[in-house]
Amino acid sequence: MMMKREAYELANSIKTECGTDKDQLTECPGDVEMKKYKNHILQEIRREKNKKRRTFRGGIAAACAAAILLTGTLFFDDEVHAMINQISWNIGSALGLAGDLADYREVVNTSVADNGYVVTLQEAVVSEEKLVVNYTLQREDGGAISMPDPLALPNLDGTLYINGKNVTGAVGGSSEFLDEEHTAVGMVSEYFLHDMDLSGENDFQIHIRGDRIDDGIKGKWNFSFKADGSLLLADTKRTAIGKTFELPNGGTITLDEFTSNELEQRISYSLSEGSDYLFKVEAEDSNGNQAEFDVRIQDKDSGHMQNQEILEDGRLNGEAGLVTMTLYAVEMPKESGRMSEDYIQIGEPFTIELP
């Protein structure tokens, strides 16, 4: 963490530090070149951060809203409680965000132990058609979690119930070790809840079942809580786009809306008669901040792209006023499961004005 913070300080102060060599004034790059250097450093930091995050069952997504604990009991005795480290790992840290999400989250911090493992639900937050939770996983004896494959970190899939009804939908997430001793794993799970209104208060239950044979993590961990996404939705800024582009196969994509809040920035879009493509948008605001929006969820007629550069504060700045966007598409593989990186530009760049 210290190295990453120092790298950001370097990126932000590089302009003021250049131009001197002891007592001698030296030539500095111009503003354009300096902006390129700074953006390059920030991109490398974000790329390194993303390498450390392990993704499972679909793309990672971000969401946030106020949540209040409904029920939850500490199901292990004081001796076990003393043996494990109590880790405070908030949803912003879990998602790699630098902003303050205090207004939209509530600490749950409820632990359940089973079969030698303790799972702690740290926070639960909701947003537009989405629920996000973050957990920690530890052994009851406080020991290291041994993994046969260090790249295959444990993930705990949970069955979601809203107001007592089982809800199905896409699930994504990531996991990473939180300490050098590998005694704690942090996990984020996102539930994409299409056409569900989560702006009011709802009762949520998540039933987690760990049954992986390869790492020996087995057990049952159940959690309950109330959540209401109205505050985050009220604070979400929206800008209509309304740009339609023709795709190489004759279909069309319409970029409908750009939305921004403290937790995420996304571009929603609609498709005509399905699509054989995945998309991305490269964007730059008038202050020089750059971002790339990648698909997070897509079905036959709609989807949304999320700003991946928002991790580590790579956010488009609303105070900049104008944002120039360029749409790209890549064809989905017809035979192999390997995606191509050969994106092609679709249409011409366009500019929108942020509120």
PDB file of C-alpha atoms in Angstrom, residues 34-331:
ATOM      1  CA  MET A  34       3.764  15.925 -19.031  1.00  0.00           C
ATOM      2  CA  LYS A  35       0.115  14.892 -19.166  1.00  0.00           C
ATOM      3  CA  LYS A  36       1.100  11.802 -21.158  1.00  0.00           C
ATOM      4  CA  TYR A  37       3.770  10.881 -18.595  1.00  0.00           C
ATOM      5  CA  LYS A  38       1.339  11.274 -15.711  1.00  0.00           C
ATOM      6  CA  ASN A  39      -1.419   9.278 -17.414  1.00  0.00           C
ATOM      7  CA  HIS A  40       1.072   6.529 -18.286  1.00  0.00           C
ATOM      8  CA  ILE A  41       2.191   6.213 -14.659  1.00  0.00           C
ATOM      9  CA  LEU A  42      -1.401   6.081 -13.405  1.00  0.00           C
ATOM     10  CA  GLN A  43      -2.365   3.476 -16.001  1.00  0.00           C
ATOM     11  CA  GLU A  44       0.559   1.268 -14.974  1.00  0.00           C
ATOM     12  CA  ILE A  45      -0.475   1.515 -11.318  1.00  0.00           C
ATOM     13  CA  ARG A  46      -4.065   0.558 -12.131  1.00  0.00           C
ATOM     14  CA  ARG A  47      -2.898  -2.297 -14.355  1.00  0.00           C
ATOM     15  CA  GLU A  48      -0.724  -3.681 -11.559  1.00  0.00           C
ATOM     16  CA  LYS A  49      -3.631  -3.400  -9.107  1.00  0.00           C
ATOM     17  CA  ASN A  50      -5.950  -5.273 -11.450  1.00  0.00           C
ATOM     18  CA  LYS A  51      -3.417  -8.103 -11.802  1.00  0.00           C
ATOM     19  CA  LYS A  52      -3.742  -8.782  -8.084  1.00  0.00           C
ATOM     20  CA  ARG A  53      -7.511  -9.105  -8.222  1.00  0.00           C
ATOM     21  CA  ARG A  54      -8.915 -12.532  -9.110  1.00  0.00           C
ATOM     22  CA  THR A  55     -12.251 -12.594 -10.907  1.00  0.00           C
ATOM     23  CA  PHE A  56     -14.800 -15.402 -10.854  1.00  0.00           C
ATOM     24  CA  ARG A  57     -18.205 -16.149 -12.357  1.00  0.00           C
ATOM     25  CA  GLY A  58     -18.440 -13.160 -14.642  1.00  0.00           C
ATOM     26  CA  GLY A  59     -17.252  -9.582 -14.644  1.00  0.00           C
ATOM     27  CA  ILE A  60     -16.671  -7.507 -11.570  1.00  0.00           C
ATOM     28  CA  ALA A  61     -19.115  -4.658 -11.027  1.00  0.00           C
ATOM     29  CA  ALA A  62     -19.468  -1.776  -8.581  1.00  0.00           C
ATOM     30  CA  ALA A  63     -22.543  -0.623  -6.677  1.00  0.00           C
ATOM     31  CA  CYS A  64     -23.413   1.173  -3.490  1.00  0.00           C
ATOM     32  CA  ALA A  65     -26.276   2.212  -1.200  1.00  0.00           C
ATOM     33  CA  ALA A  66     -27.226   2.408   2.459  1.00  0.00           C
ATOM     34  CA  ALA A  67     -27.632  -0.910   4.266  1.00  0.00           C
ATOM     35  CA  ILE A  68     -28.783  -1.749   7.804  1.00  0.00           C
ATOM     36  CA  LEU A  69     -28.198  -5.053   9.586  1.00  0.00           C
ATOM     37  CA  LEU A  70     -31.414  -6.969  10.237  1.00  0.00           C
ATOM     38  CA  THR A  71     -30.184 -10.093  12.014  1.00  0.00           C
ATOM     39  CA  GLY A  72     -26.872 -11.750  12.643  1.00  0.00           C
ATOM     40  CA  THR A  73     -25.252 -13.642  15.470  1.00  0.00           C
ATOM     41  CA  LEU A  74     -21.621 -14.300  16.263  1.00  0.00           C
ATOM     42  CA  PHE A  75     -21.616 -18.098  16.109  1.00  0.00           C
ATOM     43  CA  PHE A  76     -18.300 -18.845  17.805  1.00  0.00           C
ATOM     44  CA  ASP A  77     -16.966 -18.512  21.329  1.00  0.00           C
ATOM     45  CA  ASP A  78     -14.600 -15.914  22.765  1.00  0.00           C
ATOM     46  CA  GLU A  79     -11.569 -18.201  22.466  1.00  0.00           C
ATOM     47  CA  VAL A  80     -12.003 -18.624  18.736  1.00  0.00           C
ATOM     48  CA  HIS A  81     -12.870 -14.945  18.421  1.00  0.00           C
ATOM     49  CA  ALA A  82      -9.523 -14.049  19.966  1.00  0.00           C
ATOM     50  CA  MET A  83      -7.569 -16.324  17.619  1.00  0.00           C
ATOM     51  CA  ILE A  84      -8.663 -14.704  14.361  1.00  0.00           C
ATOM     52  CA  ASN A  85      -7.784 -11.196  13.305  1.00  0.00           C
ATOM     53  CA  GLN A  86     -10.712  -8.803  13.221  1.00  0.00           C
ATOM     54  CA  ILE A  87     -10.316  -7.131   9.843  1.00  0.00           C
ATOM     55  CA  SER A  88     -12.137  -3.974   8.917  1.00  0.00           C
ATOM     56  CA  TRP A  89     -12.302  -4.076   5.127  1.00  0.00           C
ATOM     57  CA  ASN A  90     -14.840  -1.678   3.682  1.00  0.00           C
ATOM     58  CA  ILE A  91     -16.599  -1.821   0.356  1.00  0.00           C
ATOM     59  CA  GLY A  92     -14.564   1.049  -1.076  1.00  0.00           C
ATOM     60  CA  SER A  93     -11.289  -0.735  -0.349  1.00  0.00           C
ATOM     61  CA  ALA A  94     -12.724  -3.997  -1.652  1.00  0.00           C
ATOM     62  CA  LEU A  95     -13.517  -2.371  -4.981  1.00  0.00           C
ATOM     63  CA  GLY A  96     -10.294  -0.358  -5.163  1.00  0.00           C
ATOM     64  CA  LEU A  97     -12.036   3.007  -4.810  1.00  0.00           C
ATOM     65  CA  ALA A  98     -10.365   6.064  -3.351  1.00  0.00           C
ATOM     66  CA  GLY A  99     -13.505   8.067  -2.569  1.00  0.00           C
ATOM     67  CA  ASP A 100     -15.491   8.294   0.646  1.00  0.00           C
ATOM     68  CA  LEU A 101     -18.586   6.074   0.476  1.00  0.00           C
ATOM     69  CA  ALA A 102     -19.659   6.627   4.079  1.00  0.00           C
ATOM     70  CA  ASP A 103     -23.008   8.136   3.090  1.00  0.00           C
ATOM     71  CA  TYR A 104     -23.993   5.064   1.079  1.00  0.00           C
ATOM     72  CA  ARG A 105     -22.817   2.139   3.164  1.00  0.00           C
ATOM     73  CA  GLU A 106     -23.438   0.623   6.536  1.00  0.00           C
ATOM     74  CA  VAL A 107     -20.963  -1.592   8.361  1.00  0.00           C
ATOM     75  CA  VAL A 108     -22.496  -5.010   9.003  1.00  0.00           C
ATOM     76  CA  ASN A 109     -19.460  -6.843  10.426  1.00  0.00           C
ATOM     77  CA  THR A 110     -21.292 -10.071  11.228  1.00  0.00           C
ATOM     78  CA  SER A 111     -19.341 -13.334  11.502  1.00  0.00           C
ATOM     79  CA  VAL A 112     -20.462 -16.949  11.164  1.00  0.00           C
ATOM     80  CA  ALA A 113     -18.228 -19.978  11.796  1.00  0.00           C
ATOM     81  CA  ASP A 114     -18.639 -23.470  10.344  1.00  0.00           C
ATOM     82  CA  ASN A 115     -16.347 -26.424   9.699  1.00  0.00           C
ATOM     83  CA  GLY A 116     -13.224 -24.592  10.868  1.00  0.00           C
ATOM     84  CA  TYR A 117     -13.719 -21.408   8.827  1.00  0.00           C
ATOM     85  CA  VAL A 118     -15.096 -17.995   9.775  1.00  0.00           C
ATOM     86  CA  VAL A 119     -16.838 -15.851   7.165  1.00  0.00           C
ATOM     87  CA  THR A 120     -17.477 -12.196   8.031  1.00  0.00           C
ATOM     88  CA  LEU A 121     -19.933 -10.143   6.008  1.00  0.00           C
ATOM     89  CA  GLN A 122     -18.278  -6.732   6.243  1.00  0.00           C
ATOM     90  CA  GLU A 123     -20.750  -4.561   4.330  1.00  0.00           C
ATOM     91  CA  ALA A 124     -23.773  -4.915   2.079  1.00  0.00           C
ATOM     92  CA  VAL A 125     -24.780  -2.194  -0.364  1.00  0.00           C
ATOM     93  CA  VAL A 126     -27.247  -1.866  -3.225  1.00  0.00           C
ATOM     94  CA  SER A 127     -27.571   0.302  -6.301  1.00  0.00           C
ATOM     95  CA  GLU A 128     -29.562   0.355  -9.506  1.00  0.00           C
ATOM     96  CA  GLU A 129     -30.500  -3.277 -10.254  1.00  0.00           C
ATOM     97  CA  LYS A 130     -27.469  -4.462  -8.322  1.00  0.00           C
ATOM     98  CA  LEU A 131     -26.363  -5.750  -4.915  1.00  0.00           C
ATOM     99  CA  VAL A 132     -22.751  -5.789  -3.739  1.00  0.00           C
ATOM    100  CA  VAL A 133     -21.360  -7.463  -0.620  1.00  0.00           C
ATOM    101  CA  ASN A 134     -17.824  -7.963   0.644  1.00  0.00           C
ATOM    102  CA  TYR A 135     -16.600 -10.769   2.890  1.00  0.00           C
ATOM    103  CA  THR A 136     -13.495 -11.939   4.647  1.00  0.00           C
ATOM    104  CA  LEU A 137     -12.633 -15.628   5.032  1.00  0.00           C
ATOM    105  CA  GLN A 138     -10.345 -16.885   7.825  1.00  0.00           C
ATOM    106  CA  ARG A 139      -9.552 -20.110   9.611  1.00  0.00           C
ATOM    107  CA  GLU A 140     -10.891 -20.425  13.147  1.00  0.00           C
ATOM    108  CA  ASP A 141      -7.401 -21.218  14.435  1.00  0.00           C
ATOM    109  CA  GLY A 142      -5.972 -18.098  12.803  1.00  0.00           C
ATOM    110  CA  GLY A 143      -3.651 -20.106  10.554  1.00  0.00           C
ATOM    111  CA  ALA A 144      -2.719 -19.581   6.932  1.00  0.00           C
ATOM    112  CA  ILE A 145      -5.144 -20.589   4.191  1.00  0.00           C
ATOM    113  CA  SER A 146      -3.276 -23.025   1.965  1.00  0.00           C
ATOM    114  CA  MET A 147      -4.172 -23.004  -1.709  1.00  0.00           C
ATOM    115  CA  PRO A 148      -3.079 -25.714  -4.209  1.00  0.00           C
ATOM    116  CA  ASP A 149      -3.024 -23.052  -6.914  1.00  0.00           C
ATOM    117  CA  PRO A 150      -2.038 -19.561  -5.680  1.00  0.00           C
ATOM    118  CA  LEU A 151      -3.909 -18.032  -8.623  1.00  0.00           C
ATOM    119  CA  ALA A 152      -7.132 -19.871  -7.762  1.00  0.00           C
ATOM    120  CA  LEU A 153      -8.191 -18.078  -4.603  1.00  0.00           C
ATOM    121  CA  PRO A 154     -11.300 -19.374  -2.829  1.00  0.00           C
ATOM    122  CA  ASN A 155     -14.663 -17.946  -3.782  1.00  0.00           C
ATOM    123  CA  LEU A 156     -17.920 -18.435  -1.916  1.00  0.00           C
ATOM    124  CA  ASP A 157     -21.020 -18.459  -4.068  1.00  0.00           C
ATOM    125  CA  GLY A 158     -24.163 -17.388  -2.262  1.00  0.00           C
ATOM    126  CA  THR A 159     -27.821 -17.962  -3.066  1.00  0.00           C
ATOM    127  CA  LEU A 160     -29.684 -14.655  -2.856  1.00  0.00           C
ATOM    128  CA  TYR A 161     -33.190 -14.165  -1.474  1.00  0.00           C
ATOM    129  CA  ILE A 162     -35.032 -10.838  -1.610  1.00  0.00           C
ATOM    130  CA  ASN A 163     -38.115 -10.508   0.587  1.00  0.00           C
ATOM    131  CA  GLY A 164     -38.112 -14.289   1.014  1.00  0.00           C
ATOM    132  CA  LYS A 165     -37.978 -15.135  -2.701  1.00  0.00           C
ATOM    133  CA  ASN A 166     -35.040 -16.778  -4.436  1.00  0.00           C
ATOM    134  CA  VAL A 167     -33.584 -14.424  -7.043  1.00  0.00           C
ATOM    135  CA  THR A 168     -31.594 -15.646 -10.028  1.00  0.00           C
ATOM    136  CA  GLY A 169     -29.298 -13.580 -12.197  1.00  0.00           C
ATOM    137  CA  ALA A 170     -25.708 -12.991 -13.191  1.00  0.00           C
ATOM    138  CA  VAL A 171     -23.102 -13.016 -10.425  1.00  0.00           C
ATOM    139  CA  GLY A 172     -19.565 -11.662 -10.559  1.00  0.00           C
ATOM    140  CA  GLY A 173     -16.802 -10.960  -8.125  1.00  0.00           C
ATOM    141  CA  SER A 174     -13.159 -11.053  -7.141  1.00  0.00           C
ATOM    142  CA  SER A 175     -10.951 -12.296  -4.332  1.00  0.00           C
ATOM    143  CA  GLU A 176      -7.498 -11.487  -2.979  1.00  0.00           C
ATOM    144  CA  PHE A 177      -5.334 -12.195   0.049  1.00  0.00           C
ATOM    145  CA  LEU A 178      -5.441  -9.323   2.530  1.00  0.00           C
ATOM    146  CA  ASP A 179      -2.177 -10.080   4.320  1.00  0.00           C
ATOM    147  CA  GLU A 180       1.270 -11.405   3.482  1.00  0.00           C
ATOM    148  CA  GLU A 181       0.788 -14.403   5.792  1.00  0.00           C
ATOM    149  CA  HIS A 182      -2.274 -15.512   3.765  1.00  0.00           C
ATOM    150  CA  THR A 183      -4.460 -15.817   6.859  1.00  0.00           C
ATOM    151  CA  ALA A 184      -7.323 -13.763   5.388  1.00  0.00           C
ATOM    152  CA  VAL A 185      -8.987 -13.682   1.987  1.00  0.00           C
ATOM    153  CA  GLY A 186     -11.123 -10.732   0.936  1.00  0.00           C
ATOM    154  CA  MET A 187     -13.970 -11.353  -1.476  1.00  0.00           C
ATOM    155  CA  VAL A 188     -16.474  -9.182  -3.321  1.00  0.00           C
ATOM    156  CA  SER A 189     -19.673 -10.530  -4.877  1.00  0.00           C
ATOM    157  CA  GLU A 190     -21.995  -8.593  -7.172  1.00  0.00           C
ATOM    158  CA  TYR A 191     -25.525  -9.695  -8.035  1.00  0.00           C
ATOM    159  CA  PHE A 192     -27.004  -8.210 -11.217  1.00  0.00           C
ATOM    160  CA  LEU A 193     -30.771  -7.931 -10.714  1.00  0.00           C
ATOM    161  CA  HIS A 194     -32.346  -7.022 -14.048  1.00  0.00           C
ATOM    162  CA  ASP A 195     -35.625  -5.087 -13.935  1.00  0.00           C
ATOM    163  CA  MET A 196     -35.723  -5.048 -10.122  1.00  0.00           C
ATOM    164  CA  ASP A 197     -36.498  -1.816  -8.285  1.00  0.00           C
ATOM    165  CA  LEU A 198     -34.198  -1.632  -5.272  1.00  0.00           C
ATOM    166  CA  SER A 199     -34.832   2.015  -4.415  1.00  0.00           C
ATOM    167  CA  GLY A 200     -37.006   1.101  -1.433  1.00  0.00           C
ATOM    168  CA  GLU A 201     -36.117  -0.952   1.636  1.00  0.00           C
ATOM    169  CA  ASN A 202     -35.911  -4.703   1.042  1.00  0.00           C
ATOM    170  CA  ASP A 203     -35.016  -7.742   3.135  1.00  0.00           C
ATOM    171  CA  PHE A 204     -31.991  -9.658   1.816  1.00  0.00           C
ATOM    172  CA  GLN A 205     -30.703 -13.093   2.727  1.00  0.00           C
ATOM    173  CA  ILE A 206     -27.547 -14.707   1.364  1.00  0.00           C
ATOM    174  CA  HIS A 207     -26.944 -18.424   1.927  1.00  0.00           C
ATOM    175  CA  ILE A 208     -23.301 -19.248   1.257  1.00  0.00           C
ATOM    176  CA  ARG A 209     -22.194 -22.805   0.610  1.00  0.00           C
ATOM    177  CA  GLY A 210     -18.521 -23.709   0.399  1.00  0.00           C
ATOM    178  CA  ASP A 211     -18.029 -27.165  -1.105  1.00  0.00           C
ATOM    179  CA  ARG A 212     -14.731 -27.015  -2.971  1.00  0.00           C
ATOM    180  CA  ILE A 213     -12.788 -30.252  -2.729  1.00  0.00           C
ATOM    181  CA  ASP A 214      -9.458 -28.935  -4.016  1.00  0.00           C
ATOM    182  CA  ASP A 215      -8.933 -26.437  -1.194  1.00  0.00           C
ATOM    183  CA  GLY A 216     -10.936 -28.167   1.543  1.00  0.00           C
ATOM    184  CA  ILE A 217     -13.129 -25.135   2.241  1.00  0.00           C
ATOM    185  CA  LYS A 218     -16.556 -26.487   3.122  1.00  0.00           C
ATOM    186  CA  GLY A 219     -19.347 -25.101   5.230  1.00  0.00           C
ATOM    187  CA  LYS A 220     -22.557 -23.102   5.434  1.00  0.00           C
ATOM    188  CA  TRP A 221     -22.716 -19.407   6.274  1.00  0.00           C
ATOM    189  CA  ASN A 222     -26.043 -17.516   6.235  1.00  0.00           C
ATOM    190  CA  PHE A 223     -26.561 -13.752   6.526  1.00  0.00           C
ATOM    191  CA  SER A 224     -29.581 -11.414   6.654  1.00  0.00           C
ATOM    192  CA  PHE A 225     -29.848  -7.637   6.320  1.00  0.00           C
ATOM    193  CA  LYS A 226     -32.051  -4.778   5.155  1.00  0.00           C
ATOM    194  CA  ALA A 227     -30.946  -2.430   2.358  1.00  0.00           C
ATOM    195  CA  ASP A 228     -32.268   0.664   0.622  1.00  0.00           C
ATOM    196  CA  GLY A 229     -30.670   2.156  -2.498  1.00  0.00           C
ATOM    197  CA  SER A 230     -32.700   5.368  -2.628  1.00  0.00           C
ATOM    198  CA  LEU A 231     -29.953   7.698  -1.374  1.00  0.00           C
ATOM    199  CA  LEU A 232     -27.368   6.614  -3.923  1.00  0.00           C
ATOM    200  CA  LEU A 233     -29.926   6.710  -6.728  1.00  0.00           C
ATOM    201  CA  ALA A 234     -30.942  10.227  -5.705  1.00  0.00           C
ATOM    202  CA  ASP A 235     -27.297  11.325  -5.840  1.00  0.00           C
ATOM    203  CA  THR A 236     -26.616   9.717  -9.234  1.00  0.00           C
ATOM    204  CA  LYS A 237     -26.021  12.218 -12.036  1.00  0.00           C
ATOM    205  CA  ARG A 238     -27.410  11.281 -15.444  1.00  0.00           C
ATOM    206  CA  THR A 239     -26.621  12.522 -18.949  1.00  0.00           C
ATOM    207  CA  ALA A 240     -28.591  11.389 -21.993  1.00  0.00           C
ATOM    208  CA  ILE A 241     -26.413  10.290 -24.932  1.00  0.00           C
ATOM    209  CA  GLY A 242     -28.813   9.039 -27.602  1.00  0.00           C
ATOM    210  CA  LYS A 243     -26.155   8.078 -30.176  1.00  0.00           C
ATOM    211  CA  THR A 244     -26.874   5.166 -32.537  1.00  0.00           C
ATOM    212  CA  PHE A 245     -24.113   3.369 -34.457  1.00  0.00           C
ATOM    213  CA  GLU A 246     -24.298   0.747 -37.186  1.00  0.00           C
ATOM    214  CA  LEU A 247     -22.302  -2.423 -36.586  1.00  0.00           C
ATOM    215  CA  PRO A 248     -20.396  -4.374 -39.268  1.00  0.00           C
ATOM    216  CA  ASN A 249     -23.053  -7.132 -39.246  1.00  0.00           C
ATOM    217  CA  GLY A 250     -25.840  -4.643 -39.991  1.00  0.00           C
ATOM    218  CA  GLY A 251     -27.174  -4.392 -36.452  1.00  0.00           C
ATOM    219  CA  THR A 252     -27.114  -1.247 -34.345  1.00  0.00           C
ATOM    220  CA  ILE A 253     -26.076  -0.169 -30.874  1.00  0.00           C
ATOM    221  CA  THR A 254     -27.500   2.909 -29.176  1.00  0.00           C
ATOM    222  CA  LEU A 255     -25.557   4.493 -26.334  1.00  0.00           C
ATOM    223  CA  ASP A 256     -28.426   5.636 -24.142  1.00  0.00           C
ATOM    224  CA  GLU A 257     -27.131   7.237 -20.963  1.00  0.00           C
ATOM    225  CA  PHE A 258     -24.033   8.105 -18.949  1.00  0.00           C
ATOM    226  CA  THR A 259     -24.442   7.884 -15.171  1.00  0.00           C
ATOM    227  CA  SER A 260     -22.037   8.808 -12.402  1.00  0.00           C
ATOM    228  CA  ASN A 261     -22.049   8.540  -8.625  1.00  0.00           C
ATOM    229  CA  GLU A 262     -19.540   8.087  -5.819  1.00  0.00           C
ATOM    230  CA  LEU A 263     -19.127   4.406  -6.562  1.00  0.00           C
ATOM    231  CA  GLU A 264     -19.330   3.924 -10.310  1.00  0.00           C
ATOM    232  CA  GLN A 265     -19.543   5.495 -13.737  1.00  0.00           C
ATOM    233  CA  ARG A 266     -21.356   3.573 -16.452  1.00  0.00           C
ATOM    234  CA  ILE A 267     -22.706   3.827 -19.981  1.00  0.00           C
ATOM    235  CA  SER A 268     -25.972   2.002 -20.652  1.00  0.00           C
ATOM    236  CA  TYR A 269     -26.827   0.881 -24.175  1.00  0.00           C
ATOM    237  CA  SER A 270     -29.446  -0.977 -26.209  1.00  0.00           C
ATOM    238  CA  LEU A 271     -29.032  -3.365 -29.137  1.00  0.00           C
ATOM    239  CA  SER A 272     -31.180  -4.168 -32.170  1.00  0.00           C
ATOM    240  CA  GLU A 273     -31.937  -7.877 -32.532  1.00  0.00           C
ATOM    241  CA  GLY A 274     -29.027  -9.013 -30.412  1.00  0.00           C
ATOM    242  CA  SER A 275     -25.353  -8.603 -31.134  1.00  0.00           C
ATOM    243  CA  ASP A 276     -22.316 -10.710 -31.947  1.00  0.00           C
ATOM    244  CA  TYR A 277     -20.035  -8.069 -30.431  1.00  0.00           C
ATOM    245  CA  LEU A 278     -18.646  -6.845 -27.159  1.00  0.00           C
ATOM    246  CA  PHE A 279     -17.927  -3.158 -26.753  1.00  0.00           C
ATOM    247  CA  LYS A 280     -15.764  -0.590 -25.060  1.00  0.00           C
ATOM    248  CA  VAL A 281     -15.709   3.193 -24.963  1.00  0.00           C
ATOM    249  CA  GLU A 282     -12.560   5.246 -24.590  1.00  0.00           C
ATOM    250  CA  ALA A 283     -13.265   8.637 -23.049  1.00  0.00           C
ATOM    251  CA  GLU A 284     -11.372  11.792 -22.123  1.00  0.00           C
ATOM    252  CA  ASP A 285     -12.743  14.826 -20.320  1.00  0.00           C
ATOM    253  CA  SER A 286     -11.687  18.405 -21.038  1.00  0.00           C
ATOM    254  CA  ASN A 287      -9.314  18.314 -18.050  1.00  0.00           C
ATOM    255  CA  GLY A 288      -7.339  15.466 -19.624  1.00  0.00           C
ATOM    256  CA  ASN A 289      -8.669  12.630 -17.445  1.00  0.00           C
ATOM    257  CA  GLN A 290      -8.895   9.413 -19.483  1.00  0.00           C
ATOM    258  CA  ALA A 291     -11.061   6.362 -18.871  1.00  0.00           C
ATOM    259  CA  GLU A 292     -12.016   3.111 -20.545  1.00  0.00           C
ATOM    260  CA  PHE A 293     -15.517   1.677 -20.211  1.00  0.00           C
ATOM    261  CA  ASP A 294     -15.781  -2.114 -20.593  1.00  0.00           C
ATOM    262  CA  VAL A 295     -18.867  -4.341 -20.748  1.00  0.00           C
ATOM    263  CA  ARG A 296     -20.004  -5.565 -17.350  1.00  0.00           C
ATOM    264  CA  ILE A 297     -23.292  -7.193 -18.328  1.00  0.00           C
ATOM    265  CA  GLN A 298     -24.984  -7.717 -21.696  1.00  0.00           C
ATOM    266  CA  ASP A 299     -27.990  -9.676 -22.906  1.00  0.00           C
ATOM    267  CA  LYS A 300     -29.609  -9.897 -26.329  1.00  0.00           C
ATOM    268  CA  ASP A 301     -31.021  -6.359 -26.331  1.00  0.00           C
ATOM    269  CA  SER A 302     -29.208  -4.253 -23.715  1.00  0.00           C
ATOM    270  CA  GLY A 303     -26.237  -3.910 -21.418  1.00  0.00           C
ATOM    271  CA  HIS A 304     -23.937  -1.490 -19.673  1.00  0.00           C
ATOM    272  CA  MET A 305     -20.241  -0.659 -19.692  1.00  0.00           C
ATOM    273  CA  GLN A 306     -18.383   0.392 -16.565  1.00  0.00           C
ATOM    274  CA  ASN A 307     -15.470   2.770 -16.121  1.00  0.00           C
ATOM    275  CA  GLN A 308     -12.577   0.514 -15.139  1.00  0.00           C
ATOM    276  CA  GLU A 309     -10.225   3.444 -14.557  1.00  0.00           C
ATOM    277  CA  ILE A 310     -12.386   4.515 -11.617  1.00  0.00           C
ATOM    278  CA  LEU A 311     -10.329   1.999  -9.664  1.00  0.00           C
ATOM    279  CA  GLU A 312      -7.664   4.037  -7.904  1.00  0.00           C
ATOM    280  CA  ASP A 313      -9.608   7.227  -8.633  1.00  0.00           C
ATOM    281  CA  GLY A 314      -9.442   7.265 -12.436  1.00  0.00           C
ATOM    282  CA  ARG A 315     -12.765   9.059 -12.625  1.00  0.00           C
ATOM    283  CA  LEU A 316     -14.068  11.399 -15.319  1.00  0.00           C
ATOM    284  CA  ASN A 317     -14.482  14.755 -13.624  1.00  0.00           C
ATOM    285  CA  GLY A 318     -17.921  16.317 -13.718  1.00  0.00           C
ATOM    286  CA  GLU A 319     -16.352  19.751 -13.242  1.00  0.00           C
ATOM    287  CA  ALA A 320     -14.576  19.321 -16.579  1.00  0.00           C
ATOM    288  CA  GLY A 321     -17.881  19.883 -18.375  1.00  0.00           C
ATOM    289  CA  LEU A 322     -17.175  18.075 -21.655  1.00  0.00           C
ATOM    290  CA  VAL A 323     -16.257  14.448 -22.342  1.00  0.00           C
ATOM    291  CA  THR A 324     -15.218  13.065 -25.743  1.00  0.00           C
ATOM    292  CA  MET A 325     -16.081   9.398 -26.299  1.00  0.00           C
ATOM    293  CA  THR A 326     -15.102   6.867 -28.955  1.00  0.00           C
ATOM    294  CA  LEU A 327     -16.896   3.534 -29.372  1.00  0.00           C
ATOM    295  CA  TYR A 328     -15.095   0.278 -30.240  1.00  0.00           C
ATOM    296  CA  ALA A 329     -16.360  -3.265 -30.859  1.00  0.00           C
ATOM    297  CA  VAL A 330     -14.857  -6.742 -31.081  1.00  0.00           C
ATOM    298  CA  GLU A 331     -16.575  -9.801 -32.508  1.00  0.00           C
TER     299      GLU A 331
END
